[in-house]
Amino acid sequence: MGTSARGAFRRMAGVVVAGALSAGAAHAQGHYRDTHYGEGTFYGYSGGGNCSFPPPSGLTAAMNEADYNGAQACGACIVVTNPANGSSVEVRIDDRCPECAPGDVDLDEEAFVQIAAREEGRIPISWVYVACTPPTLSLYFKEGSNPWWTAIQVRDHRYPVASVAWRPSGTTKFTKLPREMYNYFVATSGMGAGPYDFKITDVFGQVVKVYKVALDVGVDIPTKKQFPLLGGQTVRRVLSSALAAPR
C-alpha cells in the first residue's frame, strides 16, 4: 500500500471492535524476547498516532496490528535492521498500522532512510525490543478526566506496560484498569477525587508502585521511578540475544 493511502487507512481505523483483537493478542503475547521478521515501510508522521503521545522528539514507528497487541506495544523501543546492508535504527512505537502483516513495521520516513534508500519503499527487516532510556516514567491524566470518568496514561517507561491498577490512597485493594486501543487506562465510573496509588506492571512482570497521585489533568506527572534493567543489562543492550539470527 502506498504511504499516503496507508496513513489514511490508519486514521480511519482509529477505533476497532474489541473482538477483533483476540488474534493479535494471541500472536504477540510473550514475544518480547524474540527476534521478529517482516517488512519495513515508511510514512509521514509528526504526531497524533494511535498511542496518543505528544509530538515526538525522536524517531518513531507504527506497529503492525498483531504486535500492537491492544496498545501494549505503545512506548516500546525497538531496533530495526535491514539485513541487506546491516544498517539498524532504533525507534519508539507511537502508532498502529492496522493493515500491516504480523512482523511488519511502518517507520517514520526519517527512520526508514537511515537503513534504506527512500525509493526502495518496502524492504525485508528484522527487529527486536530494547530497553528505552528515559530516567523516570511519568503519568498523564487525559483531558476531560474528572472524579466520575478518569483516564490515565503511562509515559516514558523503559519496557512495554502490561497493566495498570489503582486504589484510593490509604486503602489496600488495587483494581485493574481496562486499556483502550488509544493507550489510556480508563475507569469509566471514575476514581473519585483522589489522591490515588498506582501499580504499574511491565510485560516482564516487574512492578512499579506510585503513591498519592493527585488528579492533575493535562500535565505530565513525574514519578521518580522506573522499571529496573533486566538481568544487569546496560541500557542499550538488546533484549533478544539473536538480533542477527537466521529465520
PDB file of C-alpha atoms in Angstrom:
ATOM      1  CA  MET A   1       0.000   0.000   0.000  1.00  0.00           C
ATOM      2  CA  GLY A   2       1.299   3.470  -0.803  1.00  0.00           C
ATOM      3  CA  THR A   3       2.461   5.639   2.055  1.00  0.00           C
ATOM      4  CA  SER A   4      -0.325   8.213   1.760  1.00  0.00           C
ATOM      5  CA  ALA A   5      -3.016   5.539   1.488  1.00  0.00           C
ATOM      6  CA  ARG A   6      -1.582   3.695   4.440  1.00  0.00           C
ATOM      7  CA  GLY A   7      -1.678   6.825   6.598  1.00  0.00           C
ATOM      8  CA  ALA A   8      -5.275   7.500   5.592  1.00  0.00           C
ATOM      9  CA  PHE A   9      -6.274   3.931   6.382  1.00  0.00           C
ATOM     10  CA  ARG A  10      -4.692   4.192   9.824  1.00  0.00           C
ATOM     11  CA  ARG A  11      -6.550   7.395  10.636  1.00  0.00           C
ATOM     12  CA  MET A  12      -9.870   5.803   9.609  1.00  0.00           C
ATOM     13  CA  ALA A  13      -9.135   2.708  11.688  1.00  0.00           C
ATOM     14  CA  GLY A  14      -8.609   4.547  14.981  1.00  0.00           C
ATOM     15  CA  VAL A  15     -11.393   2.528  16.656  1.00  0.00           C
ATOM     16  CA  VAL A  16     -11.874  -1.215  16.182  1.00  0.00           C
ATOM     17  CA  VAL A  17     -14.219  -3.764  17.668  1.00  0.00           C
ATOM     18  CA  ALA A  18     -12.694  -5.339  20.774  1.00  0.00           C
ATOM     19  CA  GLY A  19     -13.347  -8.840  19.463  1.00  0.00           C
ATOM     20  CA  ALA A  20     -11.006  -8.204  16.547  1.00  0.00           C
ATOM     21  CA  LEU A  21      -8.054  -8.001  18.969  1.00  0.00           C
ATOM     22  CA  SER A  22      -8.071 -11.649  20.002  1.00  0.00           C
ATOM     23  CA  ALA A  23      -5.903 -12.943  17.165  1.00  0.00           C
ATOM     24  CA  GLY A  24      -3.383 -10.127  17.588  1.00  0.00           C
ATOM     25  CA  ALA A  25      -3.096 -10.661  21.336  1.00  0.00           C
ATOM     26  CA  ALA A  26      -2.508 -14.376  20.832  1.00  0.00           C
ATOM     27  CA  HIS A  27       0.262 -13.678  18.330  1.00  0.00           C
ATOM     28  CA  ALA A  28       2.123 -11.070  20.317  1.00  0.00           C
ATOM     29  CA  GLN A  29       1.824 -12.123  23.948  1.00  0.00           C
ATOM     30  CA  GLY A  30       5.151 -13.365  25.314  1.00  0.00           C
ATOM     31  CA  HIS A  31       7.212 -12.496  22.216  1.00  0.00           C
ATOM     32  CA  TYR A  32       9.154  -9.634  23.770  1.00  0.00           C
ATOM     33  CA  ARG A  33      12.463 -11.524  23.852  1.00  0.00           C
ATOM     34  CA  ASP A  34      12.219 -12.838  20.296  1.00  0.00           C
ATOM     35  CA  THR A  35      13.650 -11.605  17.035  1.00  0.00           C
ATOM     36  CA  HIS A  36      10.817 -10.648  14.685  1.00  0.00           C
ATOM     37  CA  TYR A  37      10.816 -10.689  10.884  1.00  0.00           C
ATOM     38  CA  GLY A  38       8.677  -8.877   8.369  1.00  0.00           C
ATOM     39  CA  GLU A  39       8.710  -5.939   6.001  1.00  0.00           C
ATOM     40  CA  GLY A  40       9.608  -2.336   6.679  1.00  0.00           C
ATOM     41  CA  THR A  41       7.825   0.593   5.030  1.00  0.00           C
ATOM     42  CA  PHE A  42       7.585   4.298   5.803  1.00  0.00           C
ATOM     43  CA  TYR A  43       5.053   7.096   6.151  1.00  0.00           C
ATOM     44  CA  GLY A  44       4.972  10.762   7.104  1.00  0.00           C
ATOM     45  CA  TYR A  45       4.414  11.182  10.844  1.00  0.00           C
ATOM     46  CA  SER A  46       4.521  14.201  13.122  1.00  0.00           C
ATOM     47  CA  GLY A  47       2.295  13.062  15.980  1.00  0.00           C
ATOM     48  CA  GLY A  48      -1.323  12.147  16.517  1.00  0.00           C
ATOM     49  CA  GLY A  49      -0.812   8.368  16.348  1.00  0.00           C
ATOM     50  CA  ASN A  50      -2.991   5.719  17.971  1.00  0.00           C
ATOM     51  CA  CYS A  51      -0.784   5.673  21.093  1.00  0.00           C
ATOM     52  CA  SER A  52      -1.948   9.218  21.933  1.00  0.00           C
ATOM     53  CA  PHE A  53       1.521  10.525  22.731  1.00  0.00           C
ATOM     54  CA  PRO A  54       2.516  14.170  22.212  1.00  0.00           C
ATOM     55  CA  PRO A  55       4.529  15.032  19.068  1.00  0.00           C
ATOM     56  CA  PRO A  56       7.761  13.020  19.181  1.00  0.00           C
ATOM     57  CA  SER A  57      11.255  14.380  19.702  1.00  0.00           C
ATOM     58  CA  GLY A  58      12.921  11.260  18.278  1.00  0.00           C
ATOM     59  CA  LEU A  59      12.404   8.579  15.654  1.00  0.00           C
ATOM     60  CA  THR A  60       9.163   6.599  15.752  1.00  0.00           C
ATOM     61  CA  ALA A  61       7.245   3.825  14.028  1.00  0.00           C
ATOM     62  CA  ALA A  62       3.811   2.271  13.720  1.00  0.00           C
ATOM     63  CA  MET A  63       3.469  -1.353  14.853  1.00  0.00           C
ATOM     64  CA  ASN A  64       1.509  -3.966  12.946  1.00  0.00           C
ATOM     65  CA  GLU A  65      -1.925  -4.835  14.347  1.00  0.00           C
ATOM     66  CA  ALA A  66      -0.884  -8.174  15.870  1.00  0.00           C
ATOM     67  CA  ASP A  67       2.206  -6.905  17.685  1.00  0.00           C
ATOM     68  CA  TYR A  68       0.428  -3.681  18.669  1.00  0.00           C
ATOM     69  CA  ASN A  69      -1.446  -6.060  20.957  1.00  0.00           C
ATOM     70  CA  GLY A  70      -4.228  -3.781  22.122  1.00  0.00           C
ATOM     71  CA  ALA A  71      -1.827  -0.825  22.645  1.00  0.00           C
ATOM     72  CA  GLN A  72       0.645  -2.859  24.727  1.00  0.00           C
ATOM     73  CA  ALA A  73       3.431  -2.000  22.296  1.00  0.00           C
ATOM     74  CA  CYS A  74       2.909   1.748  22.774  1.00  0.00           C
ATOM     75  CA  GLY A  75       6.051   3.457  24.021  1.00  0.00           C
ATOM     76  CA  ALA A  76       8.222   0.387  23.439  1.00  0.00           C
ATOM     77  CA  CYS A  77      11.630   0.829  21.841  1.00  0.00           C
ATOM     78  CA  ILE A  78      12.741  -1.485  19.051  1.00  0.00           C
ATOM     79  CA  VAL A  79      15.848  -1.796  16.894  1.00  0.00           C
ATOM     80  CA  VAL A  80      15.009  -2.416  13.237  1.00  0.00           C
ATOM     81  CA  THR A  81      17.678  -3.951  10.974  1.00  0.00           C
ATOM     82  CA  ASN A  82      17.906  -4.125   7.202  1.00  0.00           C
ATOM     83  CA  PRO A  83      19.632  -7.487   6.572  1.00  0.00           C
ATOM     84  CA  ALA A  84      20.573  -6.452   3.041  1.00  0.00           C
ATOM     85  CA  ASN A  85      23.094  -3.885   4.281  1.00  0.00           C
ATOM     86  CA  GLY A  86      23.311  -4.466   8.047  1.00  0.00           C
ATOM     87  CA  SER A  87      22.073  -0.976   8.916  1.00  0.00           C
ATOM     88  CA  SER A  88      19.963  -0.573  12.062  1.00  0.00           C
ATOM     89  CA  VAL A  89      17.839   2.171  13.580  1.00  0.00           C
ATOM     90  CA  GLU A  90      16.159   2.495  16.971  1.00  0.00           C
ATOM     91  CA  VAL A  91      12.589   3.811  17.112  1.00  0.00           C
ATOM     92  CA  ARG A  92       9.797   4.231  19.644  1.00  0.00           C
ATOM     93  CA  ILE A  93       6.349   2.813  18.884  1.00  0.00           C
ATOM     94  CA  ASP A  94       3.909   5.726  18.661  1.00  0.00           C
ATOM     95  CA  ASP A  95       1.279   4.385  16.300  1.00  0.00           C
ATOM     96  CA  ARG A  96      -0.589   1.361  14.944  1.00  0.00           C
ATOM     97  CA  CYS A  97      -0.582   0.010  11.389  1.00  0.00           C
ATOM     98  CA  PRO A  98      -3.904  -1.869  11.030  1.00  0.00           C
ATOM     99  CA  GLU A  99      -3.175  -3.146   7.519  1.00  0.00           C
ATOM    100  CA  CYS A 100       0.383  -4.351   8.259  1.00  0.00           C
ATOM    101  CA  ALA A 101       1.023  -8.090   8.453  1.00  0.00           C
ATOM    102  CA  PRO A 102       2.436  -9.637  11.657  1.00  0.00           C
ATOM    103  CA  GLY A 103       6.102  -8.697  11.931  1.00  0.00           C
ATOM    104  CA  ASP A 104       5.827  -5.595   9.746  1.00  0.00           C
ATOM    105  CA  VAL A 105       6.863  -2.133  10.959  1.00  0.00           C
ATOM    106  CA  ASP A 106       5.854   1.157   9.315  1.00  0.00           C
ATOM    107  CA  LEU A 107       8.711   3.548  10.107  1.00  0.00           C
ATOM    108  CA  ASP A 108       8.588   7.302  10.024  1.00  0.00           C
ATOM    109  CA  GLU A 109      10.371   8.489   6.907  1.00  0.00           C
ATOM    110  CA  GLU A 110      13.399   9.848   8.766  1.00  0.00           C
ATOM    111  CA  ALA A 111      13.966   6.454  10.393  1.00  0.00           C
ATOM    112  CA  PHE A 112      13.480   4.493   7.160  1.00  0.00           C
ATOM    113  CA  VAL A 113      16.134   6.434   5.245  1.00  0.00           C
ATOM    114  CA  GLN A 114      18.690   5.538   7.917  1.00  0.00           C
ATOM    115  CA  ILE A 115      18.510   1.884   6.840  1.00  0.00           C
ATOM    116  CA  ALA A 116      17.438   2.051   3.160  1.00  0.00           C
ATOM    117  CA  ALA A 117      17.050   4.376   0.225  1.00  0.00           C
ATOM    118  CA  ARG A 118      13.701   6.132   0.190  1.00  0.00           C
ATOM    119  CA  GLU A 119      12.920   4.873  -3.314  1.00  0.00           C
ATOM    120  CA  GLU A 120      13.052   1.251  -2.136  1.00  0.00           C
ATOM    121  CA  GLY A 121       9.807   1.873  -0.259  1.00  0.00           C
ATOM    122  CA  ARG A 122       9.454  -1.658   1.173  1.00  0.00           C
ATOM    123  CA  ILE A 123      12.282  -3.862   2.477  1.00  0.00           C
ATOM    124  CA  PRO A 124      12.730  -7.093   4.455  1.00  0.00           C
ATOM    125  CA  ILE A 125      13.582  -6.367   8.112  1.00  0.00           C
ATOM    126  CA  SER A 126      14.313  -7.999  11.429  1.00  0.00           C
ATOM    127  CA  TRP A 127      13.635  -6.264  14.729  1.00  0.00           C
ATOM    128  CA  VAL A 128      13.907  -6.731  18.472  1.00  0.00           C
ATOM    129  CA  TYR A 129      12.676  -4.940  21.580  1.00  0.00           C
ATOM    130  CA  VAL A 130      15.291  -2.998  23.546  1.00  0.00           C
ATOM    131  CA  ALA A 131      15.272  -1.029  26.788  1.00  0.00           C
ATOM    132  CA  CYS A 132      14.199   2.599  26.369  1.00  0.00           C
ATOM    133  CA  THR A 133      16.327   5.260  28.055  1.00  0.00           C
ATOM    134  CA  PRO A 134      14.027   7.707  29.942  1.00  0.00           C
ATOM    135  CA  PRO A 135      15.289   8.156  33.516  1.00  0.00           C
ATOM    136  CA  THR A 136      11.824   8.194  35.084  1.00  0.00           C
ATOM    137  CA  LEU A 137       8.362   7.180  33.966  1.00  0.00           C
ATOM    138  CA  SER A 138       5.528   9.676  34.153  1.00  0.00           C
ATOM    139  CA  LEU A 139       1.739   9.626  34.386  1.00  0.00           C
ATOM    140  CA  TYR A 140      -0.734  11.682  32.396  1.00  0.00           C
ATOM    141  CA  PHE A 141      -4.450  12.165  33.050  1.00  0.00           C
ATOM    142  CA  LYS A 142      -6.311  12.616  29.781  1.00  0.00           C
ATOM    143  CA  GLU A 143      -8.059  15.903  29.128  1.00  0.00           C
ATOM    144  CA  GLY A 144     -11.634  15.624  30.355  1.00  0.00           C
ATOM    145  CA  SER A 145     -10.736  13.333  33.234  1.00  0.00           C
ATOM    146  CA  ASN A 146     -12.678  14.018  36.420  1.00  0.00           C
ATOM    147  CA  PRO A 147     -13.775  12.140  39.559  1.00  0.00           C
ATOM    148  CA  TRP A 148     -16.558  10.427  37.557  1.00  0.00           C
ATOM    149  CA  TRP A 149     -14.614   9.415  34.408  1.00  0.00           C
ATOM    150  CA  THR A 150     -10.861   9.055  34.631  1.00  0.00           C
ATOM    151  CA  ALA A 151      -8.311   8.049  32.001  1.00  0.00           C
ATOM    152  CA  ILE A 152      -4.608   7.719  32.729  1.00  0.00           C
ATOM    153  CA  GLN A 153      -1.600   7.010  30.531  1.00  0.00           C
ATOM    154  CA  VAL A 154       1.894   5.805  31.453  1.00  0.00           C
ATOM    155  CA  ARG A 155       4.685   7.575  29.575  1.00  0.00           C
ATOM    156  CA  ASP A 156       8.479   7.327  29.354  1.00  0.00           C
ATOM    157  CA  HIS A 157       8.624   3.713  30.538  1.00  0.00           C
ATOM    158  CA  ARG A 158      11.685   1.525  29.989  1.00  0.00           C
ATOM    159  CA  TYR A 159       9.746  -1.576  28.903  1.00  0.00           C
ATOM    160  CA  PRO A 160       6.237  -2.046  27.490  1.00  0.00           C
ATOM    161  CA  VAL A 161       3.464  -1.664  30.065  1.00  0.00           C
ATOM    162  CA  ALA A 162       1.254  -4.714  30.542  1.00  0.00           C
ATOM    163  CA  SER A 163      -1.215  -3.414  33.137  1.00  0.00           C
ATOM    164  CA  VAL A 164      -2.153  -0.579  35.465  1.00  0.00           C
ATOM    165  CA  ALA A 165      -4.135  -0.967  38.680  1.00  0.00           C
ATOM    166  CA  TRP A 166      -5.263   1.732  41.085  1.00  0.00           C
ATOM    167  CA  ARG A 167      -6.679   2.314  44.537  1.00  0.00           C
ATOM    168  CA  PRO A 168      -7.655   5.358  46.593  1.00  0.00           C
ATOM    169  CA  SER A 169      -4.619   6.334  48.675  1.00  0.00           C
ATOM    170  CA  GLY A 170      -4.871   4.938  52.176  1.00  0.00           C
ATOM    171  CA  THR A 171      -6.764   1.803  51.101  1.00  0.00           C
ATOM    172  CA  THR A 172      -5.416  -1.705  50.456  1.00  0.00           C
ATOM    173  CA  LYS A 173      -7.027  -3.252  47.356  1.00  0.00           C
ATOM    174  CA  PHE A 174      -5.818  -2.439  43.835  1.00  0.00           C
ATOM    175  CA  THR A 175      -8.298  -2.617  40.943  1.00  0.00           C
ATOM    176  CA  LYS A 176      -7.006  -3.327  37.443  1.00  0.00           C
ATOM    177  CA  LEU A 177      -7.980  -0.810  34.767  1.00  0.00           C
ATOM    178  CA  PRO A 178      -9.010  -1.803  31.228  1.00  0.00           C
ATOM    179  CA  ARG A 179      -6.831  -0.449  28.443  1.00  0.00           C
ATOM    180  CA  GLU A 180      -8.244   1.224  25.371  1.00  0.00           C
ATOM    181  CA  MET A 181      -6.772   0.964  21.875  1.00  0.00           C
ATOM    182  CA  TYR A 182      -5.756   4.620  22.144  1.00  0.00           C
ATOM    183  CA  ASN A 183      -3.408   3.698  25.015  1.00  0.00           C
ATOM    184  CA  TYR A 184      -5.238   5.038  28.047  1.00  0.00           C
ATOM    185  CA  PHE A 185      -6.294   3.006  31.062  1.00  0.00           C
ATOM    186  CA  VAL A 186      -9.856   4.076  31.782  1.00  0.00           C
ATOM    187  CA  ALA A 187     -12.110   3.998  34.835  1.00  0.00           C
ATOM    188  CA  THR A 188     -15.492   4.575  33.185  1.00  0.00           C
ATOM    189  CA  SER A 189     -17.138   5.275  36.548  1.00  0.00           C
ATOM    190  CA  GLY A 190     -14.252   7.443  37.720  1.00  0.00           C
ATOM    191  CA  MET A 191     -11.786   7.154  40.568  1.00  0.00           C
ATOM    192  CA  GLY A 192     -13.182   9.781  42.893  1.00  0.00           C
ATOM    193  CA  ALA A 193     -11.409  12.969  43.831  1.00  0.00           C
ATOM    194  CA  GLY A 194      -8.044  11.383  44.683  1.00  0.00           C
ATOM    195  CA  PRO A 195      -5.303  11.116  45.610  1.00  0.00           C
ATOM    196  CA  TYR A 196      -4.581   7.674  44.146  1.00  0.00           C
ATOM    197  CA  ASP A 197      -1.975   4.922  44.281  1.00  0.00           C
ATOM    198  CA  PHE A 198      -0.994   3.096  41.082  1.00  0.00           C
ATOM    199  CA  LYS A 199       0.544  -0.332  40.478  1.00  0.00           C
ATOM    200  CA  ILE A 200       2.210  -0.435  37.051  1.00  0.00           C
ATOM    201  CA  THR A 201       3.425  -3.782  35.664  1.00  0.00           C
ATOM    202  CA  ASP A 202       5.621  -4.275  32.613  1.00  0.00           C
ATOM    203  CA  VAL A 203       5.485  -7.212  30.184  1.00  0.00           C
ATOM    204  CA  PHE A 204       8.216  -8.997  32.154  1.00  0.00           C
ATOM    205  CA  GLY A 205       6.264  -8.855  35.424  1.00  0.00           C
ATOM    206  CA  GLN A 206       8.268  -6.041  37.006  1.00  0.00           C
ATOM    207  CA  VAL A 207       6.179  -3.722  39.194  1.00  0.00           C
ATOM    208  CA  VAL A 208       6.437  -0.026  39.984  1.00  0.00           C
ATOM    209  CA  LYS A 209       4.132   1.481  42.619  1.00  0.00           C
ATOM    210  CA  VAL A 210       3.403   5.192  42.750  1.00  0.00           C
ATOM    211  CA  TYR A 211       1.657   6.726  45.752  1.00  0.00           C
ATOM    212  CA  LYS A 212      -0.553   9.736  46.483  1.00  0.00           C
ATOM    213  CA  VAL A 213      -1.023  10.969  42.919  1.00  0.00           C
ATOM    214  CA  ALA A 214      -3.340  13.969  42.633  1.00  0.00           C
ATOM    215  CA  LEU A 215      -5.871  14.340  39.809  1.00  0.00           C
ATOM    216  CA  ASP A 216      -3.812  16.869  37.851  1.00  0.00           C
ATOM    217  CA  VAL A 217      -5.280  16.807  34.355  1.00  0.00           C
ATOM    218  CA  GLY A 218      -3.383  17.514  31.157  1.00  0.00           C
ATOM    219  CA  VAL A 219       0.172  17.662  32.533  1.00  0.00           C
ATOM    220  CA  ASP A 220       2.993  15.128  32.762  1.00  0.00           C
ATOM    221  CA  ILE A 221       3.366  13.911  36.341  1.00  0.00           C
ATOM    222  CA  PRO A 222       6.928  12.644  37.000  1.00  0.00           C
ATOM    223  CA  THR A 223       7.143   9.674  39.354  1.00  0.00           C
ATOM    224  CA  LYS A 224      10.914   9.492  40.013  1.00  0.00           C
ATOM    225  CA  LYS A 225      10.555   5.740  39.398  1.00  0.00           C
ATOM    226  CA  GLN A 226      11.409   3.403  36.533  1.00  0.00           C
ATOM    227  CA  PHE A 227      11.331  -0.310  35.713  1.00  0.00           C
ATOM    228  CA  PRO A 228      14.678  -1.916  36.623  1.00  0.00           C
ATOM    229  CA  LEU A 229      17.008  -3.079  33.885  1.00  0.00           C
ATOM    230  CA  LEU A 230      16.628  -6.791  33.317  1.00  0.00           C
ATOM    231  CA  GLY A 231      19.441  -9.094  34.327  1.00  0.00           C
ATOM    232  CA  GLY A 232      22.044  -6.380  34.774  1.00  0.00           C
ATOM    233  CA  GLN A 233      21.627  -5.098  31.210  1.00  0.00           C
ATOM    234  CA  THR A 234      23.228  -1.935  30.106  1.00  0.00           C
ATOM    235  CA  VAL A 235      20.586   0.493  28.883  1.00  0.00           C
ATOM    236  CA  ARG A 236      21.248  -0.190  25.199  1.00  0.00           C
ATOM    237  CA  ARG A 237      21.591  -3.955  25.423  1.00  0.00           C
ATOM    238  CA  VAL A 238      19.167  -5.752  23.100  1.00  0.00           C
ATOM    239  CA  LEU A 239      16.694  -7.956  24.961  1.00  0.00           C
ATOM    240  CA  SER A 240      16.995 -10.716  22.378  1.00  0.00           C
ATOM    241  CA  SER A 241      20.394 -12.332  22.020  1.00  0.00           C
ATOM    242  CA  ALA A 242      19.620 -13.187  18.414  1.00  0.00           C
ATOM    243  CA  LEU A 243      19.494  -9.866  16.606  1.00  0.00           C
ATOM    244  CA  ALA A 244      21.125 -11.299  13.513  1.00  0.00           C
ATOM    245  CA  ALA A 245      19.851 -14.867  13.912  1.00  0.00           C
ATOM    246  CA  PRO A 246      18.599 -16.561  10.724  1.00  0.00           C
ATOM    247  CA  ARG A 247      14.887 -17.071  10.213  1.00  0.00           C
TER     248      ARG A 247
END
